[in-house]
Amino acid sequence: MSRSLIQASGLSVHFPIGSGLFVKQLLKAVDSVSIEIEKGSFFGLVGESGSGKTTLGRALLKAVPISAGTAHYDDGEVAYDLQELDGAELKDYRTRAQLIFQDPYAALSPRMTVRDIIAEPLEVMGLTKGRAETDERVREIAARCRLNLEHLRRFPHAFSGGQRQRISIARALVSGPKFVVADESVAALDVSIQADVLNLLKQLQDELGLTFMFISHDLSVVAHTCDHVAVMYLGRLIETAPTRMLFEAPRHPYTKALFSAIPSLDPDDDRTAQKLAGEIPSPTDQPPGCKFQTRCPHAIDICKSQEPALETEDGHDVACHRWKELMELVAA
Amino acid sequence: MTPLIEVENLTLQFRTDEGLITAVEDVSFTLMKGEVMGLVGESGSGKSVTAKSLMHLNARNAVYSPGSRITLHADTGPVDVLSLRTPRELNVVRGGAISMIFQEPMASFAPAITIGKQMVEQLLLHSDMSKGAAKSVSIEMLDRVGISDAARRFDQYAFELSGGMRQRAMIAMALSTNPTLLIADEPTTALDVTIQAQVIDLMKDLVSEFGMGIIFITHDLGVVAQTADRVNVMYLGRLVEEGPVREVIRNPRHPYTQGLIAALPKLEDLDAPLTPVPGDIPSPLERPSGCVFNTRCSQVVGEECMALVPTNCRLDETHSVACHIYREAAE
Ligand SMILES: Nc1ncnc2c1ncn2[C@@H]1O[C@H](COP(=O)(O)OP(=O)(O)OP(=O)(O)O)[C@@H](O)[C@H]1O
Ligand SMILES: Nc1ncnc2c1ncn2[C@@H]1O[C@H](COP(=O)(O)OP(=O)(O)OP(=O)(O)O)[C@@H](O)[C@H]1O
Ligand code: SF4
Ligand code: SF4
Ligand SMILES: [Mg+2]
Ligand SMILES: [Mg+2]
């Protein structure tokens, strides 16, 4: 049995975009990404907005077509090649891989009771034999998400943000998935309930043996919940490492800039964000060489012509020509 | 400093199938010109609804109590916002003197019209710019909020942009009309922190350039610490604490504010468990009597917490808190 639940290699998702009658351009939303997500891990995905995090998550859920590369899923019971998947197997994969919506307000239909909202995936996918079994499964997952019978009868508008997010979680988990993509799932919540929802996700991961891909812009949340983190920039994976290693010693200049920009709680803290000058490149018109060279303070000639490959050292991967040299500079 | 907007005894309820829901209760505050106010609080505490009231923009089922008063000090003189009725009158505040960056970026762009067309229409409505000028202002604004290739993005639809780009496009649209008051409802949640820093700098520039006032609604206390002059903390429709940003963050007084700050994940200690404020915010249909926080408070001082609504205690000229713990101190 393999240790990884998801293994992608050279995965790309390209969108054709029409700008004019005949000109069809390719927008490389995800470009040749290789990742491995271990079973039972809480895998964080961070990076520039527009860098392709949501698209990568959706590709792994097979919610958007994979343009090139391979992606494999293996949970010990079944193994799928996501590129090939269709028919009955695709239907089965939909029960095993789920998305938790970002916005607990928009995601829940106001006209349905909480019970019906949670039951819907079971009914749509025809996973239960009848109402009694559906009710049973709904009650079970609702209880795990700390929603009681009284809650199930009500409509979502009567709930607070944290409760609504728990309803979304219950809905995503009711089909018994193994792999869950949580895209900005706590972004809309204030910190006091955010902590509660994160604790719940961790607990469910433990109890139900889930593997999470956790997409977030909140780096302190990622640092506290994920065991492994990958950083994306302009469709590429530029750095990935165990969480602690990444936060203690980031290697990529973009990751360093990202960490320096985390707003401090101290209003007098002058440690200003490292400003990134230079053009933010467009995904339809990508720079040659390193994708970060237009904004990188350390770019040299080679960066402008040759794209750095992902290099691994001590289980920490980075794609930068100068990372070692720059780390030594910091150490000295 | 002169006041920009004054909110007095704002109480707002919604008519629903299940009865009247109180969303905001007896909230008063003043925002000065050129001031940045952070508005924080649990989700469902009434932050968005309060902000929308400033533009008289709540849903049709909203009922304002008779004592509620909102006064905008526009360049042309004071405007009694809640008495505005016709679209013409309302235009003065909506998108005119006041711009709002909405929490739901998808909802603020019509799906079938390009981003650029919507920005231009907005500008034509609220200024006497020509179409060409409106287009170049729009593209310049898109560029200033860090959208690469702005001229091309101008012709795209909202669904073609990533979450963060949509949010920036909305920020650009709100800023393009050069409002006197900007209400930003969770404007940076979908942005990575480098872009967030850039957007925050842009807003600060506009404050110093045009003396714009900003109400910044966010749950990110780091963002509040770096941007706001003052902070208002809401819980279940009530303003529970109000003060200068340093005071409130370093020395929070209300038990809810204390819980909020304790719940923050700290980067200095990755092993520390996350500690939420225990319990759930009560449903708005079941507002507790007495102090609204009494179902979750770990510092209840006695019967009065259950029976009496705590009044605002002034700790000093600028910092006040609504909690019975401080009543004696104030007397
Ligand atoms: N359906 C689509 N059609 C065309 N382009 C798209 C589509 N979906 C996404 N894109 C483009 O793909 C790129 C990556 O978008 P994606 O939503 O994956 O970014 P992201 O990393 O999730 O960003 P954010 O942090 O802002 O949510 C963006 O340039 C976006 O405009
Ligand atoms: N049109 C409406 N009808 C009925 N209730 C409403 C309506 N709009 C808002 N509410 C209720 O008013 C209360 C306050 O909502 P509001 O959106 O202001 O909260 P918030 O503090 O902005 O929360 P969040 O941080 O989650 O955005 C909530 O209980 C909400 O359900
Ligand atoms: S390869 Fe060059 S441009 Fe790219 S991140 Fe490294 S130093 Fe900067
Ligand atoms: S008034 Fe009482 S219940 Fe309310 S916050 Fe203060 S101590 Fe807690
Ligand atoms: Mg996204
Ligand atoms: Mg809100």
PDB file of N, CA and C in Angstrom, chain A residues 94-126:
ATOM      1  N   ARG A  94     -16.436  10.730  -6.590  1.00  0.00           N
ATOM      2  CA  ARG A  94     -17.146  11.887  -6.040  1.00  0.00           C
ATOM      3  C   ARG A  94     -17.550  11.682  -4.581  1.00  0.00           C
ATOM      4  N   THR A  95     -17.759  10.425  -4.186  1.00  0.00           N
ATOM      5  CA  THR A  95     -18.094  10.189  -2.778  1.00  0.00           C
ATOM      6  C   THR A  95     -16.831  10.193  -1.914  1.00  0.00           C
ATOM      7  N   ARG A  96     -15.692   9.946  -2.545  1.00  0.00           N
ATOM      8  CA  ARG A  96     -14.437   9.844  -1.785  1.00  0.00           C
ATOM      9  C   ARG A  96     -13.681  11.154  -1.677  1.00  0.00           C
ATOM     10  N   ALA A  97     -13.974  12.090  -2.567  1.00  0.00           N
ATOM     11  CA  ALA A  97     -13.240  13.352  -2.578  1.00  0.00           C
ATOM     12  C   ALA A  97     -14.245  14.493  -2.559  1.00  0.00           C
ATOM     13  N   GLN A  98     -14.143  15.353  -1.579  1.00  0.00           N
ATOM     14  CA  GLN A  98     -15.155  16.385  -1.382  1.00  0.00           C
ATOM     15  C   GLN A  98     -14.544  17.752  -1.146  1.00  0.00           C
ATOM     16  N   LEU A  99     -15.363  18.767  -1.413  1.00  0.00           N
ATOM     17  CA  LEU A  99     -14.938  20.151  -1.210  1.00  0.00           C
ATOM     18  C   LEU A  99     -15.754  20.779  -0.084  1.00  0.00           C
ATOM     19  N   ILE A 100     -15.083  21.485   0.809  1.00  0.00           N
ATOM     20  CA  ILE A 100     -15.823  22.304   1.773  1.00  0.00           C
ATOM     21  C   ILE A 100     -15.826  23.718   1.230  1.00  0.00           C
ATOM     22  N   PHE A 101     -17.031  24.256   1.081  1.00  0.00           N
ATOM     23  CA  PHE A 101     -17.143  25.569   0.473  1.00  0.00           C
ATOM     24  C   PHE A 101     -16.530  26.656   1.321  1.00  0.00           C
ATOM     25  N   GLN A 102     -16.130  27.700   0.622  1.00  0.00           N
ATOM     26  CA  GLN A 102     -15.482  28.827   1.250  1.00  0.00           C
ATOM     27  C   GLN A 102     -16.460  29.680   2.045  1.00  0.00           C
ATOM     28  N   ASP A 103     -17.578  29.969   1.445  1.00  0.00           N
ATOM     29  CA  ASP A 103     -18.454  30.963   2.028  1.00  0.00           C
ATOM     30  C   ASP A 103     -19.684  30.312   2.639  1.00  0.00           C
ATOM     31  N   PRO A 104     -19.726  30.244   3.965  1.00  0.00           N
ATOM     32  CA  PRO A 104     -20.832  29.543   4.605  1.00  0.00           C
ATOM     33  C   PRO A 104     -22.173  30.240   4.388  1.00  0.00           C
ATOM     34  N   TYR A 105     -22.134  31.474   3.911  1.00  0.00           N
ATOM     35  CA  TYR A 105     -23.400  32.173   3.681  1.00  0.00           C
ATOM     36  C   TYR A 105     -23.970  31.834   2.312  1.00  0.00           C
ATOM     37  N   ALA A 106     -23.119  31.952   1.298  1.00  0.00           N
ATOM     38  CA  ALA A 106     -23.595  31.737  -0.053  1.00  0.00           C
ATOM     39  C   ALA A 106     -23.883  30.265  -0.309  1.00  0.00           C
ATOM     40  N   ALA A 107     -23.157  29.384   0.384  1.00  0.00           N
ATOM     41  CA  ALA A 107     -23.218  27.978   0.023  1.00  0.00           C
ATOM     42  C   ALA A 107     -24.507  27.292   0.455  1.00  0.00           C
ATOM     43  N   LEU A 108     -25.201  27.847   1.432  1.00  0.00           N
ATOM     44  CA  LEU A 108     -26.359  27.141   1.958  1.00  0.00           C
ATOM     45  C   LEU A 108     -27.655  27.755   1.441  1.00  0.00           C
ATOM     46  N   SER A 109     -28.476  26.924   0.842  1.00  0.00           N
ATOM     47  CA  SER A 109     -29.735  27.419   0.325  1.00  0.00           C
ATOM     48  C   SER A 109     -30.663  27.819   1.471  1.00  0.00           C
ATOM     49  N   PRO A 110     -31.209  29.048   1.424  1.00  0.00           N
ATOM     50  CA  PRO A 110     -32.024  29.525   2.541  1.00  0.00           C
ATOM     51  C   PRO A 110     -33.368  28.808   2.669  1.00  0.00           C
ATOM     52  N   ARG A 111     -33.795  28.151   1.578  1.00  0.00           N
ATOM     53  CA  ARG A 111     -35.124  27.536   1.577  1.00  0.00           C
ATOM     54  C   ARG A 111     -35.113  26.092   2.087  1.00  0.00           C
ATOM     55  N   MET A 112     -33.932  25.544   2.338  1.00  0.00           N
ATOM     56  CA  MET A 112     -33.870  24.150   2.776  1.00  0.00           C
ATOM     57  C   MET A 112     -33.559  24.079   4.268  1.00  0.00           C
ATOM     58  N   THR A 113     -34.114  23.070   4.925  1.00  0.00           N
ATOM     59  CA  THR A 113     -33.757  22.903   6.331  1.00  0.00           C
ATOM     60  C   THR A 113     -32.335  22.353   6.389  1.00  0.00           C
ATOM     61  N   VAL A 114     -31.748  22.481   7.553  1.00  0.00           N
ATOM     62  CA  VAL A 114     -30.385  21.998   7.719  1.00  0.00           C
ATOM     63  C   VAL A 114     -30.311  20.492   7.425  1.00  0.00           C
ATOM     64  N   ARG A 115     -31.319  19.766   7.836  1.00  0.00           N
ATOM     65  CA  ARG A 115     -31.349  18.328   7.565  1.00  0.00           C
ATOM     66  C   ARG A 115     -31.278  18.070   6.052  1.00  0.00           C
ATOM     67  N   ASP A 116     -32.098  18.805   5.292  1.00  0.00           N
ATOM     68  CA  ASP A 116     -32.121  18.591   3.839  1.00  0.00           C
ATOM     69  C   ASP A 116     -30.811  19.006   3.176  1.00  0.00           C
ATOM     70  N   ILE A 117     -30.212  20.057   3.715  1.00  0.00           N
ATOM     71  CA  ILE A 117     -28.931  20.512   3.158  1.00  0.00           C
ATOM     72  C   ILE A 117     -27.872  19.425   3.336  1.00  0.00           C
ATOM     73  N   ILE A 118     -27.829  18.856   4.518  1.00  0.00           N
ATOM     74  CA  ILE A 118     -26.803  17.830   4.778  1.00  0.00           C
ATOM     75  C   ILE A 118     -27.123  16.545   4.006  1.00  0.00           C
ATOM     76  N   ALA A 119     -28.418  16.243   3.857  1.00  0.00           N
ATOM     77  CA  ALA A 119     -28.816  14.992   3.197  1.00  0.00           C
ATOM     78  C   ALA A 119     -28.646  15.033   1.680  1.00  0.00           C
ATOM     79  N   GLU A 120     -28.617  16.235   1.123  1.00  0.00           N
ATOM     80  CA  GLU A 120     -28.654  16.353  -0.333  1.00  0.00           C
ATOM     81  C   GLU A 120     -27.602  15.519  -1.084  1.00  0.00           C
ATOM     82  N   PRO A 121     -26.337  15.564  -0.670  1.00  0.00           N
ATOM     83  CA  PRO A 121     -25.351  14.739  -1.402  1.00  0.00           C
ATOM     84  C   PRO A 121     -25.705  13.251  -1.394  1.00  0.00           C
ATOM     85  N   LEU A 122     -26.229  12.767  -0.285  1.00  0.00           N
ATOM     86  CA  LEU A 122     -26.596  11.350  -0.212  1.00  0.00           C
ATOM     87  C   LEU A 122     -27.697  11.050  -1.216  1.00  0.00           C
ATOM     88  N   GLU A 123     -28.660  11.973  -1.284  1.00  0.00           N
ATOM     89  CA  GLU A 123     -29.791  11.749  -2.176  1.00  0.00           C
ATOM     90  C   GLU A 123     -29.382  11.890  -3.641  1.00  0.00           C
ATOM     91  N   VAL A 124     -28.611  12.931  -3.924  1.00  0.00           N
ATOM     92  CA  VAL A 124     -28.186  13.149  -5.307  1.00  0.00           C
ATOM     93  C   VAL A 124     -27.340  11.980  -5.806  1.00  0.00           C
ATOM     94  N   MET A 125     -26.463  11.490  -4.950  1.00  0.00           N
ATOM     95  CA  MET A 125     -25.591  10.404  -5.380  1.00  0.00           C
ATOM     96  C   MET A 125     -26.227   9.031  -5.166  1.00  0.00           C
ATOM     97  N   GLY A 126     -27.431   9.015  -4.612  1.00  0.00           N
ATOM     98  CA  GLY A 126     -28.130   7.752  -4.391  1.00  0.00           C
ATOM     99  C   GLY A 126     -27.349   6.786  -3.508  1.00  0.00           C
TER     100      GLY A 126
END
